[in-house]
Coordinates of C-alpha atoms (C1' of nucleotides) in Angstrom, one line a residue:
Chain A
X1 CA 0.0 0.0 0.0
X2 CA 3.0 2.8 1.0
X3 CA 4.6 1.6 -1.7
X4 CA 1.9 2.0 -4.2
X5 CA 1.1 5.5 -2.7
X6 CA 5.2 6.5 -3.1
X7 CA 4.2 6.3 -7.0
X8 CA 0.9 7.7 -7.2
X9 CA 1.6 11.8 -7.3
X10 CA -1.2 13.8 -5.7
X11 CA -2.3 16.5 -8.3
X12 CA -4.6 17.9 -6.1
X13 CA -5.3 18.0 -2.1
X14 CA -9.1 17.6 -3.0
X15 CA -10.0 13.5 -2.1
X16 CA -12.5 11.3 -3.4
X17 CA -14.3 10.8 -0.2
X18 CA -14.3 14.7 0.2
X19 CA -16.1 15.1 -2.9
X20 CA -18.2 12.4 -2.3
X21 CA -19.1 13.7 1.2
X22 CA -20.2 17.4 -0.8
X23 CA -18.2 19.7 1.4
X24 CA -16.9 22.5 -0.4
X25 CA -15.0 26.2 0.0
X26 CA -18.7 27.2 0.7
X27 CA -19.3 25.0 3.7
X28 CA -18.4 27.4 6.7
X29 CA -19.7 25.5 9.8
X30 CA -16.2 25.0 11.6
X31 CA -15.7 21.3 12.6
X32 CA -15.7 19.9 9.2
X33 CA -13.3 22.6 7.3
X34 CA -11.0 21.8 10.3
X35 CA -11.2 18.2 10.2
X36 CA -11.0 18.6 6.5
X37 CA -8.0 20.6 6.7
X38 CA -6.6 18.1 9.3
X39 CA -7.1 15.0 7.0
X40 CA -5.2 16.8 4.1
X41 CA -2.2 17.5 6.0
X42 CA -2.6 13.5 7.3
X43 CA -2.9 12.4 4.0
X44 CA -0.2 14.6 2.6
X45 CA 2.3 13.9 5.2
X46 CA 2.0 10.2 5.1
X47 CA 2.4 10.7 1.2
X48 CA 5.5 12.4 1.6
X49 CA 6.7 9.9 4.2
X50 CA 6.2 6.8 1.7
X51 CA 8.0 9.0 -1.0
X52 CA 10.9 9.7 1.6
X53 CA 11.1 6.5 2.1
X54 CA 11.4 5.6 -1.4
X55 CA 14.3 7.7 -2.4
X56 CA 16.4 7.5 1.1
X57 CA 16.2 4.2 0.5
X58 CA 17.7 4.7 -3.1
X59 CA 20.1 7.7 -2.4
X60 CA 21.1 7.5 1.3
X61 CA 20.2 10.4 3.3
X62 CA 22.9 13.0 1.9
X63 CA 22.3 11.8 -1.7
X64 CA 18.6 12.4 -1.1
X65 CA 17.6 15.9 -1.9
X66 CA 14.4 17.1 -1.2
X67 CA 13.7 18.3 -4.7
X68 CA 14.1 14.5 -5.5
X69 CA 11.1 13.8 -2.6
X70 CA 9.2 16.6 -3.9
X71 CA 9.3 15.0 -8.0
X72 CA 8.3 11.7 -6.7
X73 CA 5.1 12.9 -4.4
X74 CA 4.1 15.3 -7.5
X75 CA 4.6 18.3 -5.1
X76 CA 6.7 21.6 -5.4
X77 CA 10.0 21.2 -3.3
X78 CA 8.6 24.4 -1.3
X79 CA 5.3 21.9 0.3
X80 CA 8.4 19.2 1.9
X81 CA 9.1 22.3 3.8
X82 CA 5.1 23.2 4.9
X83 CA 4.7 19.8 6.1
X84 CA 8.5 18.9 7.2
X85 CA 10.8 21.8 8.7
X86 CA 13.6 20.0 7.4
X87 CA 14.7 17.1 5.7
X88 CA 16.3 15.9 8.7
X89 CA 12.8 16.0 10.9
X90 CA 11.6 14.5 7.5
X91 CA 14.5 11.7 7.8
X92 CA 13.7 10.7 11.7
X93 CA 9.9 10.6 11.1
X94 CA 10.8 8.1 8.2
X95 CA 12.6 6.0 10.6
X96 CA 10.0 6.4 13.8
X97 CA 7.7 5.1 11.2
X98 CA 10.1 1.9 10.4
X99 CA 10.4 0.7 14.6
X100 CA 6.6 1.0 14.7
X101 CA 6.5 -1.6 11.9
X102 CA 9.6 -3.6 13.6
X103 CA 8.3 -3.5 16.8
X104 CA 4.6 -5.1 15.1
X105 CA 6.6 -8.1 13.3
X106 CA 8.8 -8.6 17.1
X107 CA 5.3 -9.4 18.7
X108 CA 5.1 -12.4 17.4
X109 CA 8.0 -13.7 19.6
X110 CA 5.8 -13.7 22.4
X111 CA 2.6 -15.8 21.0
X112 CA 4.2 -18.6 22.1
X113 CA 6.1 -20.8 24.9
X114 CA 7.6 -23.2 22.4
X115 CA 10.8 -21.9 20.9
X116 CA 9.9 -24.0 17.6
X117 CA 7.1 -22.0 16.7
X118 CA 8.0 -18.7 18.6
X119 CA 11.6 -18.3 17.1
X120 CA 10.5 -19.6 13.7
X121 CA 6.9 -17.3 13.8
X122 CA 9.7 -14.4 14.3
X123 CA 11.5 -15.5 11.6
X124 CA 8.4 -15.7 8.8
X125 CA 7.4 -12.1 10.3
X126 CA 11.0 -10.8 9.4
X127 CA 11.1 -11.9 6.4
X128 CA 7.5 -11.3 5.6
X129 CA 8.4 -7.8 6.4
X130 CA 11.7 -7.9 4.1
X131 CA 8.9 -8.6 1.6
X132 CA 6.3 -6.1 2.0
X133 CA 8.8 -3.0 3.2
X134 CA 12.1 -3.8 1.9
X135 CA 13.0 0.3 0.9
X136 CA 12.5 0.7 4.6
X137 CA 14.7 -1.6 5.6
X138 CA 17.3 -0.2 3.5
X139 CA 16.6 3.0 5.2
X140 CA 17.1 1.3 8.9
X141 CA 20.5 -0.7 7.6
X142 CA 21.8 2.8 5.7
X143 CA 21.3 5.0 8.9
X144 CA 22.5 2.5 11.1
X145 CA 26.2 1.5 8.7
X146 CA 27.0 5.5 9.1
X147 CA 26.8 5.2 12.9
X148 CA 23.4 5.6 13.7
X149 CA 23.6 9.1 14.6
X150 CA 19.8 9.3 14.2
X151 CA 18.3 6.4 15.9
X152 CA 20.2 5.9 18.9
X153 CA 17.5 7.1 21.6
X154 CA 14.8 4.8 19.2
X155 CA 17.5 2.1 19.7
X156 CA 18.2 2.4 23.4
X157 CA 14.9 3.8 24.7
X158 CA 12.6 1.0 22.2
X159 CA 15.1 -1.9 20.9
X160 CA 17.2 -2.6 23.8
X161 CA 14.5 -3.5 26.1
X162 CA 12.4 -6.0 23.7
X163 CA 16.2 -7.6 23.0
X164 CA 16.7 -7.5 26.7
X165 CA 13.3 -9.5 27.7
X166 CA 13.8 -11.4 24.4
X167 CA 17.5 -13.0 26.0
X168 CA 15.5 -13.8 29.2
X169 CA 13.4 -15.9 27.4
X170 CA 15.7 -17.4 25.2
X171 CA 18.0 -18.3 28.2
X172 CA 15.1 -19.8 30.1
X173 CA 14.3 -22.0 26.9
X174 CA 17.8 -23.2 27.5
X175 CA 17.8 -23.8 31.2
X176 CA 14.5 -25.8 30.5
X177 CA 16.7 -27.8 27.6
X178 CA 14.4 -26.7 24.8
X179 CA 17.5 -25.3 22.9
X180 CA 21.0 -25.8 22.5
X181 CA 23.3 -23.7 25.0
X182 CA 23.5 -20.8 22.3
X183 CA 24.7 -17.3 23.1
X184 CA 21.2 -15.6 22.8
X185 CA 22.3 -12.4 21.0
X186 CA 24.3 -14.2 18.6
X187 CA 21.4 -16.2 17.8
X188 CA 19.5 -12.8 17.1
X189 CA 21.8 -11.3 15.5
X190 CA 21.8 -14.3 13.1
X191 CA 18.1 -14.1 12.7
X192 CA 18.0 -10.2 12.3
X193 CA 20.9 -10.4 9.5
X194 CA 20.0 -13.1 8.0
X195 CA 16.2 -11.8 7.1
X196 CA 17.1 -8.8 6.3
X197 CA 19.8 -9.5 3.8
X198 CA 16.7 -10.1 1.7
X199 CA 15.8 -6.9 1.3
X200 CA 18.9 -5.2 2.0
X201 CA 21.4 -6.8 0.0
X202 CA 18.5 -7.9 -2.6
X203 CA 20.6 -6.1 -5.7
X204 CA 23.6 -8.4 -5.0
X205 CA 20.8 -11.8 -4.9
X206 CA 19.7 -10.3 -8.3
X207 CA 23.2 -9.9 -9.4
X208 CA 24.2 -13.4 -8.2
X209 CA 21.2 -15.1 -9.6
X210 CA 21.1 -13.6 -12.9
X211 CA 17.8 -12.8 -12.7
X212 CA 15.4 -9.9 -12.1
X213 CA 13.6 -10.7 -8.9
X214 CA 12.1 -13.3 -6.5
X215 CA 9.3 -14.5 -7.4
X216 CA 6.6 -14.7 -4.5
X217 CA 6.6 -18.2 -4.4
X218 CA 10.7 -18.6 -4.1
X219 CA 10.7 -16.3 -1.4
X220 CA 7.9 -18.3 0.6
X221 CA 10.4 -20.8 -0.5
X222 CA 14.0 -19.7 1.2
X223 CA 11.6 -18.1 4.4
X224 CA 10.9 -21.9 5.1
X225 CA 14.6 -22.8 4.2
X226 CA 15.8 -19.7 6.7
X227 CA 13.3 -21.1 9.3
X228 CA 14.8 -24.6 8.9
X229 CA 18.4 -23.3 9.0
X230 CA 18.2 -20.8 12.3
X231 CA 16.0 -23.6 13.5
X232 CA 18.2 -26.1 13.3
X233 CA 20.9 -23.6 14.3
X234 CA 20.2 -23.3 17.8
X235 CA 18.7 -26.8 18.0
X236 CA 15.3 -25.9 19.0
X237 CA 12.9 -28.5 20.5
X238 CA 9.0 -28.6 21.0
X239 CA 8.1 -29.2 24.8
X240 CA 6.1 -32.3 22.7
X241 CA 9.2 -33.5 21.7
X242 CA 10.8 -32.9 24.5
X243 CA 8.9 -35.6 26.7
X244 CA 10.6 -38.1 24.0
X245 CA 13.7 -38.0 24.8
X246 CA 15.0 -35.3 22.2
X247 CA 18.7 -33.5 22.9
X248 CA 18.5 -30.3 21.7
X249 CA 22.8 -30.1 22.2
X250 CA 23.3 -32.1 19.0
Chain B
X1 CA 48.0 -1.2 9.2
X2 CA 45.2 0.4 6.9
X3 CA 43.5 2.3 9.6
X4 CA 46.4 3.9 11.4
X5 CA 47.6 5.2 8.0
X6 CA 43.8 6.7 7.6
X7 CA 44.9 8.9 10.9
X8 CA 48.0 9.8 10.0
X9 CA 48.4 12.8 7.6
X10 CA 51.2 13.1 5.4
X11 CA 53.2 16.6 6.1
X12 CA 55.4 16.3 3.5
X13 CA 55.9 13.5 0.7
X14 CA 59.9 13.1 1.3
X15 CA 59.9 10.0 3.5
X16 CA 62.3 8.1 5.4
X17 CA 63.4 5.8 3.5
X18 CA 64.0 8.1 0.7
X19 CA 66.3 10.4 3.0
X20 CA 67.6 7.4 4.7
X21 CA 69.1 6.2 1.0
X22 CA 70.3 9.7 0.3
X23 CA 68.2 10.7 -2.1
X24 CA 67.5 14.2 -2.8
X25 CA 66.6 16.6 -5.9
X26 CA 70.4 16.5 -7.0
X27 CA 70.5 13.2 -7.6
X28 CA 70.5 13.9 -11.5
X29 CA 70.5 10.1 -12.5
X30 CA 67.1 9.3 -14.4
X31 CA 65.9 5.7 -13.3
X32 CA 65.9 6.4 -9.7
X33 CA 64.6 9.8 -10.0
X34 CA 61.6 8.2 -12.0
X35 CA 61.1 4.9 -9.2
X36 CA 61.1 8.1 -6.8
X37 CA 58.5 9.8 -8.2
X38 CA 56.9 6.6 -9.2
X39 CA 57.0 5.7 -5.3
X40 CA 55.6 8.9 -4.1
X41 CA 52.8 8.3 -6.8
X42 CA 52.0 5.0 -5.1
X43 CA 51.9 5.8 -1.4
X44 CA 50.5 8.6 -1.6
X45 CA 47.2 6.9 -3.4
X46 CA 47.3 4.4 -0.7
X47 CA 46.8 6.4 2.1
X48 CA 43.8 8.5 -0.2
X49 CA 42.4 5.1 -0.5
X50 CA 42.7 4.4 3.0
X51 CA 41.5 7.4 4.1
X52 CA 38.6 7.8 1.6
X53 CA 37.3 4.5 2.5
X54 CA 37.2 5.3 6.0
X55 CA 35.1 8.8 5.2
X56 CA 33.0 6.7 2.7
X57 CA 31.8 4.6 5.4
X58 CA 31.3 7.2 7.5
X59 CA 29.3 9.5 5.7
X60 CA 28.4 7.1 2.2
X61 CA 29.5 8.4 -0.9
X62 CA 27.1 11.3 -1.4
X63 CA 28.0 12.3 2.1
X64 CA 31.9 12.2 1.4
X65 CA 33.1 15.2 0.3
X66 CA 36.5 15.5 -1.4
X67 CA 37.3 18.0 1.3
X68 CA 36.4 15.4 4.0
X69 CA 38.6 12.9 2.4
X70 CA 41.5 15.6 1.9
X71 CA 41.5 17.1 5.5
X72 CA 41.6 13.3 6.7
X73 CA 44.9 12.8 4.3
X74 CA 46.4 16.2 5.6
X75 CA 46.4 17.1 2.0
X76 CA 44.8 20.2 0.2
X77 CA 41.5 18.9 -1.7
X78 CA 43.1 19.6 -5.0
X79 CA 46.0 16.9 -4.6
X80 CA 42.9 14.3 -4.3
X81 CA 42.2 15.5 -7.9
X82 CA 45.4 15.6 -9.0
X83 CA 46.0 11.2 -7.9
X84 CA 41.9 10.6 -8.9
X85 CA 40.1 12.7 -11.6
X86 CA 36.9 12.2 -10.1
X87 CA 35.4 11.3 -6.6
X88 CA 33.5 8.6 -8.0
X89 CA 37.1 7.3 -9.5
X90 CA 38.2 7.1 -5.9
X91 CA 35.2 5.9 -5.2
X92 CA 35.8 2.6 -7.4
X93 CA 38.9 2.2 -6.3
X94 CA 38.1 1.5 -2.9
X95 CA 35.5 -1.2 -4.1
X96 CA 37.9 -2.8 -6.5
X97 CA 40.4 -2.7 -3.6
X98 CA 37.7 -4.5 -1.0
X99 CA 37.3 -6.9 -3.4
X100 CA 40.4 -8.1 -3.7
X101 CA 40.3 -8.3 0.4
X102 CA 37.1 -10.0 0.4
X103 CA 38.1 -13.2 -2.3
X104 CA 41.5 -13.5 -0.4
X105 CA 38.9 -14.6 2.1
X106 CA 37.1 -16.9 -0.2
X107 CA 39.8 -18.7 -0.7
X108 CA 39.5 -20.8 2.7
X109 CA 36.9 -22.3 1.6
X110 CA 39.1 -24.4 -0.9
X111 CA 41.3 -25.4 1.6
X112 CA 39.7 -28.7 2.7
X113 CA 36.9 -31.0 0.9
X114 CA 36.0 -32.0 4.7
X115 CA 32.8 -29.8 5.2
X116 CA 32.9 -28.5 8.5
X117 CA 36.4 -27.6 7.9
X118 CA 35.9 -25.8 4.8
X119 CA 32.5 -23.8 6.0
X120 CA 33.7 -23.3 9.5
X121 CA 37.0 -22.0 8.5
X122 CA 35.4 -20.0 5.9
X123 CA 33.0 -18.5 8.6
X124 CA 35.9 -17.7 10.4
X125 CA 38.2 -15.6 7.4
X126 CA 34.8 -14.1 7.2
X127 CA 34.6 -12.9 10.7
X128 CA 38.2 -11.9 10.7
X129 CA 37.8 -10.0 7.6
X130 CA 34.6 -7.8 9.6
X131 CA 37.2 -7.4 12.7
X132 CA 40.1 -6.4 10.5
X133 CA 38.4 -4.1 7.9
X134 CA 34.9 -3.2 9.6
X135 CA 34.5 0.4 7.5
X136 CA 35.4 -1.7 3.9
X137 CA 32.6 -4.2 5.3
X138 CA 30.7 -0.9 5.7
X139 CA 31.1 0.7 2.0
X140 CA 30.6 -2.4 0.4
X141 CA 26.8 -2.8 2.1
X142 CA 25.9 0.4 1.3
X143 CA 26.6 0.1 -2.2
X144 CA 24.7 -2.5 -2.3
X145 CA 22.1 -1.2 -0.5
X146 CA 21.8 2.2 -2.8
X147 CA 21.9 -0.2 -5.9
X148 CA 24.6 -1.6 -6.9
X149 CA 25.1 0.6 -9.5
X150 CA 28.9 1.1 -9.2
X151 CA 29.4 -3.0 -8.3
X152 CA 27.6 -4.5 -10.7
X153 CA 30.7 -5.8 -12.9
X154 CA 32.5 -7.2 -9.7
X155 CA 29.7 -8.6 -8.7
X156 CA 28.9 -10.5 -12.2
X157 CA 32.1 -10.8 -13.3
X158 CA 33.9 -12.0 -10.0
X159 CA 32.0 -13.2 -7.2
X160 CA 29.3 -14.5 -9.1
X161 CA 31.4 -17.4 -10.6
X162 CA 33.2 -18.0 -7.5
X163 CA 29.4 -18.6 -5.6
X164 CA 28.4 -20.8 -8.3
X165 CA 31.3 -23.1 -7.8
X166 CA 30.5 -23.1 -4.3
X167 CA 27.3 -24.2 -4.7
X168 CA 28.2 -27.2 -6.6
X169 CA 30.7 -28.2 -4.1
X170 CA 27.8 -27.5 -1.4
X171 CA 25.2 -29.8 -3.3
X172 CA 28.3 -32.7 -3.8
X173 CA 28.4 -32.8 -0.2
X174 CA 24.9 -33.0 0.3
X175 CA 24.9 -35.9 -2.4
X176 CA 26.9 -37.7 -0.4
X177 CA 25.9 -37.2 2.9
X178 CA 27.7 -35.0 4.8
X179 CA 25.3 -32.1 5.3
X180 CA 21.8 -31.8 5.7
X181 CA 19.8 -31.4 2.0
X182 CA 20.0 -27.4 2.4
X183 CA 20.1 -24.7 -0.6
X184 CA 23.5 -23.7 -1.3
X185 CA 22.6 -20.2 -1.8
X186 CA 20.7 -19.4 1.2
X187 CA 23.5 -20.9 3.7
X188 CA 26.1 -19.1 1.8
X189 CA 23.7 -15.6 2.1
X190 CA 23.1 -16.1 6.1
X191 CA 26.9 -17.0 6.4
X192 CA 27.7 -13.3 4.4
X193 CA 24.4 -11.4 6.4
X194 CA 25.6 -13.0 9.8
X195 CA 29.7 -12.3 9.6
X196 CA 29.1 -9.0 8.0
X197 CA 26.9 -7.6 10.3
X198 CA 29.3 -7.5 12.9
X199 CA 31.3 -4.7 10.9
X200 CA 28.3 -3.2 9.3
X201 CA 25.7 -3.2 12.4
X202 CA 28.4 -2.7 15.0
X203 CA 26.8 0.6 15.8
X204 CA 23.5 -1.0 17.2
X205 CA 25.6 -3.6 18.5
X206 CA 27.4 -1.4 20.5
X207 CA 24.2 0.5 21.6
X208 CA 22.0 -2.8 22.0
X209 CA 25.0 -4.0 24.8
X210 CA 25.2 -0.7 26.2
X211 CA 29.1 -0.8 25.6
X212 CA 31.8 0.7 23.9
X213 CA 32.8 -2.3 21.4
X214 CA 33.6 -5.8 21.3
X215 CA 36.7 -6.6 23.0
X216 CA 39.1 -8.6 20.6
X217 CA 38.5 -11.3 23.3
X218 CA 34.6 -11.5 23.1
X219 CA 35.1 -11.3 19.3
X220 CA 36.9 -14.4 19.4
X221 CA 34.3 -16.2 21.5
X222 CA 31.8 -14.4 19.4
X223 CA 33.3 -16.1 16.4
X224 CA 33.1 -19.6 17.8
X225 CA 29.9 -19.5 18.4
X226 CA 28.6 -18.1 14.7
X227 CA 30.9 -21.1 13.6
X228 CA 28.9 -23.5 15.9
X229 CA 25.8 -21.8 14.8
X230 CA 26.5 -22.4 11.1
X231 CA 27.7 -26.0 11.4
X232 CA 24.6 -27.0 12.8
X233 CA 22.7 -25.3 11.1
X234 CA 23.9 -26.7 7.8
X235 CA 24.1 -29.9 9.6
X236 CA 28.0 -30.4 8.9
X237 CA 29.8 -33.6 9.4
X238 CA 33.2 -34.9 8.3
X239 CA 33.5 -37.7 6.8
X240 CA 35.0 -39.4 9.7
X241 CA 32.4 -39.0 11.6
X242 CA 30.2 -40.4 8.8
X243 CA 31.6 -43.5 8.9
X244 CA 30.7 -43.9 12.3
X245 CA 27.2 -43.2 11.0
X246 CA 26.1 -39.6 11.8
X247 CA 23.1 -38.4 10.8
X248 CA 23.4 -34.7 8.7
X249 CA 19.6 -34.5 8.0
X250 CA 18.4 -34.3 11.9
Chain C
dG1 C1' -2.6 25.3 2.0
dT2 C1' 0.1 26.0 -2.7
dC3 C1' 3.6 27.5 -5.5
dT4 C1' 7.4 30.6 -7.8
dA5 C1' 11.5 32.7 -7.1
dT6 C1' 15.6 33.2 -4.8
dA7 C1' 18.9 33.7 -1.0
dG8 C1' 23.0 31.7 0.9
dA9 C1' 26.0 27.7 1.7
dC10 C1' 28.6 24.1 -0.1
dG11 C1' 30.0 20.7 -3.4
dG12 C1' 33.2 18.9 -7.3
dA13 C1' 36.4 20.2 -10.4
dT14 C1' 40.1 23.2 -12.6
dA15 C1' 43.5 27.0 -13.7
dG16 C1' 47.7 28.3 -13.0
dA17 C1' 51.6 29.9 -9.9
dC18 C1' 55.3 27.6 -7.5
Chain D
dG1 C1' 54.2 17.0 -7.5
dT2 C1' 52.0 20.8 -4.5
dC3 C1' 48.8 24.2 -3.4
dT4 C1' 45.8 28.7 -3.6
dA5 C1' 42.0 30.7 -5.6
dT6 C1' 38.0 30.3 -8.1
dC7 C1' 34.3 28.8 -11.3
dC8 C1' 29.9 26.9 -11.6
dG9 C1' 26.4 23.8 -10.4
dT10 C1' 23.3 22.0 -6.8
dC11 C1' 21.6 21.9 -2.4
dT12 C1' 18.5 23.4 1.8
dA13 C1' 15.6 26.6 3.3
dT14 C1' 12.7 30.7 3.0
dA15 C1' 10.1 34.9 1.4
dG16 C1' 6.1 36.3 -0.2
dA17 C1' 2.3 36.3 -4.0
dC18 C1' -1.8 33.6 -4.7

DNA sequence: GTCTATAGACGGATAGAC
DNA sequence: GTCTATCCGTCTATAGAC
């Protein structure tokens, strides 16, 4: 859908649904024309955002420019600036907007008790989201090879405590011999580099492969081969299995 | 070596070994007059490469300035033209140079035809390569994050072939039993995501631990246990162990 | 809220003295 | 081979008409 929006210019501020509803200049009761007015900057800054996206993603931050942003979301350069003080403030919304979709695919490490289907539900949902936002996660690995300048409170403040909780629970798996004796962030780093390469990294895979893209179906393919691998990596065992007589250590 | 010469600025381009050998602008003779200037010629684009691949991953290449890289050399920007014609010149150096780093370390895996000792030592050149080089690690992601555009003939021309012979030594083993039925290409792309991320993610590392950096000591243990992770993932075994009748597939 | 025009800073690249 | 001075293009950001 962002991605589909990053490509569609707006030629005018005036919606579908705001024609359909009749309100017009000529409608002067108050609420609506501010609502109305509220729900075009929404619209427009969410546009801009999916465009920012597009071309960090393609540029870096310092090769962006915002005349670049502007072209995409069919705006004058001059609007980036009504809706965004700077490209910078433009920049960090972009990457808030990124954790808020990280931290969505890191719940579903906690659906379940069973390392089996916890640590490979985590894996699907990272590489389901390489899939649906890879430009994003361009943006995230960019900002964060040139020192993450810009995301270190959203790191410290957001992603260290989820990793935090996330060793707990991997350790007690452990204790409880439902995996291996792994180092738990090793095991995450493994998982977060190893999904992500997909979207990061996806020019090289064309490169490699001689071809243009995966298809849908090959990458459902190598998620279940990545789930298989980390997996088998840290030697995960269901409770179920557990009870007969499985050793997680080989 | 590379690193220390990135931080040390060159005052004047008369060196030691030149005075040391009594050379000076008297010296009428031709031959060593030209190996002189041929010498300067050469160090001098060393430590620009050195210290333009340090700024490039820093900043990315859009970010780099030609001043940045200069002031970092102790040079005046115009002598950065005078040994590159362009920044992007510079720019491809640097690639072509990381290259040549990166298939020294493919060669390990040619070493042995014993599977874990092939893929674990190559795990290992891999790490070693992140610890001894992290900023190369660093400009080589984001050029292929941004694209690939400036890459694309390395990539075809020289790692491509050297992949797809690794792949059919990966599916030999499988044929004959010494690692579980896996896809080449996706445990050759979470060895690369996993090693690498440990030059090119080592900012989030650092703020995920709440630490300054990896210790050379933790790196080592950190190592080890991205070896063990890969091995079993892949389900490894020698062939000695085969005969004894080990079971890759489990 | 939209858009044209432009200020002001900085970038890559070069000329030309030494 | 070195370095100062400078050209010219592009960039971010803003002023101000509509």
């Amino acid at each position: 859908m962002k991605r589909d929006a990053a490509h569609m210019p707006l030629k005018a501020n005036m919606r579908d649904d705001d024609v359909a509803a009749g309100i017009t200049e000529n409608d002067e009761t108050r609420a609506p024309l501010r609502r109305r007015k509220a729900h075009i900057r929404e619209s427009n800054e969410a546009h801009l955002l999916a465009c920012a996206e597009a071309v960090f993603a393609e540029r870096g931050l310092d090769g962006a420019s915002t005349a670049m942003i502007a072209e995409r979301a069919g705006l004058p350069k001059a609007n980036v600036h009504y809706y965004f003080p700077t490209k910078l403030a433009l920049y960090r919304r972009v990457l808030e907007d990124l954790f808020e979709d990280w931290y969505r695919a890191a719940d579903t490490f906690e659906c379940s008790d069973d390392p089996v289907e916890a640590i490979g539900g985590y894996v699907r949902a990272k590489m389901e989201l390489s899939r649906r936002r890879p430009l994003g996660s361009k943006v995230w690995a960019s900002e964060i090879i040139h020192g993450a300048e810009h995301m270190e409170d959203i790191l410290m403040q957001r992603v260290k405590p989820w990793l935090d909780s996330r060793v707990k629970v991997i350790d007690d798996w452990i204790a409880r011999g439902l995996l291996a004796p792994v180092n738990a962030r090793t095991l995450m780093y493994m998982i977060w580099a190893t999904t992500q390469h997909y979207a990061d990294f996806d020019a090289q895979i064309r490169a490699l492969k001689g071809k243009r893209a995966l298809t849908q179906k090959s990458f459902e393919a190598t998620t279940e081969e990545v789930v298989e691998l980390v997996i088998r990596a840290c030697g995960a065992v269901s409770p179920t299995q557990r009870e007969q007589g499985a050793d997680p250590s080989r």
